[in-house]
Structures are given as structure tokens and as C-alpha cells.
Phi, psi and omega in degrees: 000314180299321180296319180295318178297320179299315180297318180298314181294322178297316179297320179296317179298313180295321178297317178295318180298315180297318181296318181296320179296316180297315182297324180296316183285334183269332188216119182251022189304322185260003183266149173279124178291330178301323182288347176276346184277133173246100178295349178275356177302126178089002184274353177274075188219159174204178185307317188275346179206123181256125168256025181143325185052043178255171167227160178291100181275101178269113196197175163263157179304127179058029184296154178291325179235140168251162173231147183206147169293142184247114176257334181276165179293155175308127180090352178281125179298333176271079190283339178220123177243131184299331182270007178285157181251340188232145174254132181264340182170180178240115198251135164284127186227154174230018188289124175274336177194158179294336182284330177271331178070189196256170170207157175055043183259142168210167186217163171240148176209124175276141175221159176225160179080223179299134184291121177236118183241335175295139189298327178289317184286325185279346184303140183240144173297146175211169179222146174296340178292336179243040182229135174237123180234119175231162180305327188251359191202142178222144179213138179206152176259126178263106192293324183294338185241358182056041182240134172259128179251134174228147171206154177215125185264162163252198179293321187229010182215176180205148175247122178253151170219125177249124176259109188265161169274178171290121183196136177281351184226076176254138186224157163236124181259125174254114181259114181273004173067167182271175183101005183107113183205164180214140171226148174219123180262131181241088187302320184295341177252005183051048193223145168237130174238168178161195176207162172228153183234005183301141180198170180242020181116169176075033178226152173286172185291336182266017183296129175212149169246107181274137181227157174220135178233123183243125182261161177253018181221140179297148178272132174258346181213140182223129175216159170226166170229150179233113186057250183257005191247123175279141184216149176274077184213150179275353188216143177209143178214122181187198179296319181216115180228169176199166179234148182228130173238141184229158180197163171276141180229149173270165178298126179080007181290137182254127176248123182257142178226129176248130188229143170216163179217168181206145172270359185262307184191168175295321179296321179293325176299317177298319179296318178299322179293314180297316185288320189265335178237306179055239182266008182294143174278169176302318180299321179293316178296317179298313180294322177297316178296319178298319181294321179295314178295319180299319179299314182289316180296328182287351176298335175235114182251119178255145177227145183087191187072183179268167176301319179297320180293321177294320178296320178294319180300309185285335174291322177286323178298320175304318180294324179296332186265014180264317184242152004286156184279138170296129179235044179222164181222174179247122184283186185297338177264011179065027176265146180286122178223163177212146166282127182278119175284007181253320179234000174079007180264159173263120190226159179284156172104174183280154173210133174236152182207188180063065180202140174249110187292338176303326177277308200270350176296338189288315184218330183295307182289325169300328175296320179293321179295331179281311190255338186223061181299327179294315174300316181302319179297321177294320178297320177298319176299321176298324177294322175301313180296320178301315180296317180294328185270339183235343183085005182217155167279147178282151170238321170221105182249132176191088344279338175260196182298135178232149179274097183201134175067190189228181172091171172234063190282355171301330177299323179294314180301314185291313181296316182298320179296308185292317183291339176266015169087011180276131184230185178103020179211168186274088183291330181295318177295318179297322180294319177296323177296320177298316180299320178300319179303324185289348184245345191215173169210159179285129187297315185271346176227088190288352175283350178263130188084209179235098176297127182086017183299326181296315176296314183300315183289332181275315187259341186087009176195165175259120185297152179288331192250030180244014175085015176253110184290160177056037189295319182289322175298318178298317179303313181296318181289323177295322180296318177296317177300322178295326173299314180299319179295319178304310182292323178292320178299321176298314182295328181271001179056049176287167180304144184300324179300320179291317177301314181296324180300313183284331172298319178294314182294333179297343179262011182294346176302333180296335185287343180244015175270128181260110183294338181291314180265347185060037179224163172286141188210143177302141180234133181284169183297331181276004176096355177274151178281153178301146177211139357288166182229130173235123178292352181262002182279119178278149180072214177063257178279352186235175184241113178048045180181182177238186183297325177302328183275318187273345181303333185272004182278054176235058186306324189278345186208066180295324177298320177297319177296318180300317179295322177298326181281351177114003179113186191300310184298315181292323178298313179296321179298321178291320175298314179301324185299330179305320184271345185268318181295146181292164182281048178282159183205158174240112183255019187297332179295322181268332182091357177195162179286108176295163188299328179298326177294313181299321183293325173293316186299321188268355185284339180074032179233036179068230179261014176284122186244072184295339182291353175229157196288326190304332185253002189296337179271348193301322181304322184289349181289345173301337179291346177266012183230185180279002183231058181297339180298336179291329174298318180299317180296310186289325176300311181296323179299315180292316179303317184282325191265324192255358180232145166203168182275006184277177183297337176255033194281352176251167181249021182166194182296136177288320169059071170056030176101351186293310180293331174290318181297327175301315180295314182300308179299310187295323179288340174279341174110010179203166187206141181276082182301318185231087172303139188109343167257172181256028186238147171241127186274137187282149172231238178220117182296148182268332187251164177289329181205137175228129180243122178260121172266105187277157185294334180279003179096349180278162178236134174238133186241134173253113181255136171213070192298332180257027180291147176195176178300322180280323182275076184259354185256145177273112179276323180199164179213150172229147173242119183052040175087352181260139178306136186230120186248000182284158177261023182206162172242142176277147177304317181294327178301318179288312184297330179285350181083163182132210182204150168243135180241126178257132168264114186264153182216160177271000175231144183288142169269103187277002178261324185294129177071013187271355183254160186307321184292348178267349187288152174292176182299139167223143182302323181302325181285346178261320185257116180257000000 
């Protein structure tokens, strides 16, 4: 009898456990979405291999300041490494990527016992076992000092709490970093003020980040340091300075510090602190931050899938909502103003920064046009201000113009925004800025404007042999930008001659297509193709990729590319080849295998290099052929194989939300192959149900009720109850609300979407 009761109870327990697991994966109604986010995703990275090249950005969505634990040395772009053992401080950061590095950074660090202020000496052992990282909150135990550190930020401020042991010598060290800094300690106000000037370029000469830190405990000891020298002084100003305040603490005593900063002035920093934190406790700031993140994450509700897939989805969505960074503040009259990182003046209006459009034009900004049109309009206003203040549109801003990557992809952002009906900014000024880009480039920062525009406009391509690197990639990107300009010019009713010019230039991709290899190839000034030619050579005529990767950068005219390749069968064969050819490479242009090469090599997907942006849309091009089911297979393969919510969860650089946006879009079942059109190309949804809460108040639902790991293929689809055979969704279809329902299968339906009338937009089908 006892044995029978035991078996019954065991079965009951296992049944409950199984039911609870199933309910968790199927229904998250009572779960906090914030708790599904892992800010440590992608932090297991280094120079030679990127699993994301991220750091735990503890922030508000699009916040002006982020905060992060700092394990790397001051000035090291890899500021937090998952495999590190010691924390050097807790840093205010604005870093968009390790390759661009940081600016306006300073840090706090609690220490006890013998005073240690140098970053190497003060570093403390820590463990992930005693670490809590959430989008809005961070907590860690510093073993060397028996101190627990907690912090939670607002947009421009942060609330810290240090829980000290009993010690007669407890300190908080404020490191204002090198590059020019100042600190002043005001004991009677329990306050440290100052500024830092560290940057990695792209700032005017008067650039400063002013900060104020207010403590809730009297100082018993005050010191500063200037460069390498500790001094009994309340003030220091030099290349590298810092301030130290000390006190006696009881066991478990909590010392709170409230900090804010401003790019405008010391007074504005004080105003930011009063306005954003004031008398709020850490718990209040933390709860407020959690609610803000919960609201944004809840705009997209996923149901079904595994717990790991849901965690990966919301971890990637969190990354999409971090950049571009707000670079504006509210003055004493509550008006929006910004310090211009272009001319050094304080001016009215919005400003956003810390973004590389070469990466993010592909999916991040299309995500904003879909889900955040009001934010998108503010970003467009910021682009207007950038042009007025610098004479150029940004392509890689951090915080001002930076020399990085290629293309004039600002045209894509602007056209996609306007053509999708977003207004509230000066489109005429932006259009004039776009036209300027087509004729010129900035001499000292050739990534701004169009480097090689004179050759491109005269010949229809940038020659391989005229000393302009990455020439074929530039040609392809300029041609796509010209497509965007063509469509925008039509919408703005520009002169027909101008419209015709950009329509013609949008087809310039044809000028670098080699019919012999059926690939894009460098072309010399005399019209001959480069020789010798290897499609496996990275760099050279291309950017962080090879010809296999860049050949597909004809977003605007996939049908035209297909015809150049010989038609449907040959086009599909070339797509298939990406996954069939081995991951061989030629790194002679760089002299060593750059990390993007290694990430392709180890992924086990042939020459498909998902870890870098140029090829990320390529899988969806099967939808322009008779075999769209292959897109469904490969999309699911990448979702399952190359992403997870863990520290090694990306397969290359995350890049300001772009690699994350690919996951977000793809797991919903569609992707913006060609921003500037009103179409999203279909793939295969990952979840049973996804609900989009749109900014206009409408709801759009993606249903796939019989979805599973095996059922990765779309057998049939309906939109609002009507049979749907297209391989794309219209922007208006989503914005108007409704639903698409996918019937999923474990075998491909090779008939659905296989005919020309189901294919997405291509320029060739419009222009005869």
C-alpha cells in the first residue's frame, strides 16, 4: 500500500511538474518579461572572436547614459568580459561598440581597508553566482571588500547603493578617467562635482560631460588624485583625476549615491538629477525602470516556443531598444535642447547618436518605422539638426561624425520613414542633404557622404584600380541608396529629370556583375574586371565580406539579379551554393583572419556569414524564386543554431541592435529585405503566437498554432481569414491591424508561393 501511495504521489508530482513547464512555455501572462532578459547575452567576446561584443547595458530604452560593471582597463573597448574575474568599477558609458569605443565615461568603486584608488589595485574579485543583471538594475558582491553594489539608472541619472561591512575605513572612489578631467568635493553638501572629456573622436574642442554625485552620508575623509599623485585636497584638475570620500561604516550599513550628468553644463547636470531622481529611493527608481522596460517589451507578446527561445527573443528585443542613444536634455523651461557634438553649441531640438547606419538600416530602423513611428520622427528631426550643424548627414555618429564603414545609408532611413507615412520633420532639408551626399564626401572622414562619388556618377561604378578601397561594395550600396532616392523623389514630386537620374543609377549594380562567375566583381576603370579574382577573398573590393556575401546586396531588384544569373534555376543554385561551398577564405587583404572570418568558419554553414551584416537578408531571397520553402528551412536553422540568451549567444557582432533585430523579425515570421519598399518578406515564425501592439492602437497577430521544432515549413497561410499566397506582407496590412495565420508542416509545400505573382517587389517588375 505504501509503495502504491508513493507511486501515486510521484506520478502526481511529475504530472504537476510537466504541466507547470508546459504552461510556462505556452503562456507568459503572469510572468515579468523583464526577467526573461539577459543583459549578459553576447558578453563572452574578445578581439579575435565575437559572440556579440556586447556589455551589460543597464539603462532605460534609448537612454542618454548607460551604466555597466567594468572589468576591462580604462579605455579598453572590451569593457566587460564574461570570463573576467575582477571588477574595476561601475562605469557610466556611451559605447556603441568596442570598435568605436567609449566617450564621456567615469566610474564609481567602493573599497574598504587600505585605500586603493588605482584601477589595477582597487579591482575586486567577483562571481556571476553573486551577480544580478537586468535591463534596469544591477547587483554584485565585491569579495575583496565585502561590499554589495546595486544601481538602477534613469535616462540621465542613476541611483547607487553600497552595502558596507563594519569598517573604520570605507571609501567610494570616483574615477573621472583620463583625457582631461576635473573633480571638486563639497563635504558640506555631501557632493562631488566635475567633468570628464575622454572620447574616441568625433567631438568639438569644448566637449565635456559634467557630473554631480550626491551622497546620503557625511564624509569623514576627503582626498583627490591628480595623474599619479594622491593629495589631501578637495579639488583636482589635470589629464586624469579622481575623488575619494571615506567614512566609518557599521555592518550592513547602506550608503546611497545619486548621480546625474549633462553635456550642457554643471547646472544642467544638477537639474537632471533633481528632475529624474530627486527624493526617490533606489527601489523607486528600480521599480520605475522595470515598469518602463515591461511596457516596451510588452509591445510584442510571444506565446509558445521554449523558455530558452522566449528568453532569447526578449534579450534580443532589449538590445534593439538601446540604440540610437538620446543625446538631448530638457532645460529649466522643460524645452528639448541638445549640446551639438558637431559645432559645440547648445541648440533646440532632438539629437540622437551612437549608431552605424551600415549595420542598422537593414532591420533596426525598419523596426522603428513599424513599431515606433513617433520615435522615428524624432530621429529624423535629429538628422535635420545634424545636417544644419555639420553640413552633412551622419553615417556613423559617436557622438559626432566618425570614420567607419561605407555607404550613404542615411538615404535608406529617411526614405523608409517618409514613404511609410511618418511625418513631423523637415523632409525638404533632408532631401537636399541626401542630394549633397550623392555628389561629395567629407575629406577627412570619407565615410561621410559618398567616397568616390565622382567616379560613380561618371562611370556608374567605382573602379577597382583607382585607390578607393571596398569599391564594389560601395557601388552596390550607392545603387541601393539611389533606389531609395528615386522613390523619395517621386513622392516629393521632384523634377522628372531628377527622378529619371536616380532610377537609372539604381540599376548600377549591373555594372559590377560578372556574367562569367555570376558574382559581383571589382571592375577597372577601363571596363575590364579585376584579375585574378577569388570569390573567397575578404575585403579588397568588398567590406568585411567576400563576393559570395556581397553579391546579394541588390535589395531593390532581386528579380534583376536573378535574370543576370540566368533565371530561376541558376539563381536558386547560387543561393544554395552559399551553404554548400566549404568555409574557405582568403584573408590576404587583412593579413590575418579577422573575427568575422572566424565566426563564419566555425558556424558550420558553409560560406554563410550571419555574424556580419551584408548577408543577413540573403536567406529571404528564396522568396523571389520558385523555392521559398528553402527560406523557411534556413531561417529556422539560423534561429535555432546561431542564437541563445547565454553569454555566447550571438554569432558575431551584435552591432547596435541589427543582429538582434534579425532575430526579432525572423522569429515573428517576416523580415524587411528592402527598406524603402512597403513589404516585409516572409520566413517561418518561431512561436505559436505573436501579438504586436502598434502605436496607432491597432493589434496585429501572427498565429502558427501547430508550430514546433519539426513543423518549420509554411503549408498555407491566411490573412484576416482569407487564403494568402504571397511571399510578403504589406506595411499597411500590419498597421491596419488583423492577423496572419500560418499552417505549419514538417514537410515543405513546394507549390505555395512558387509562382511569379507571389514574389515580393523588385524594381525590374516596375521599370520596363
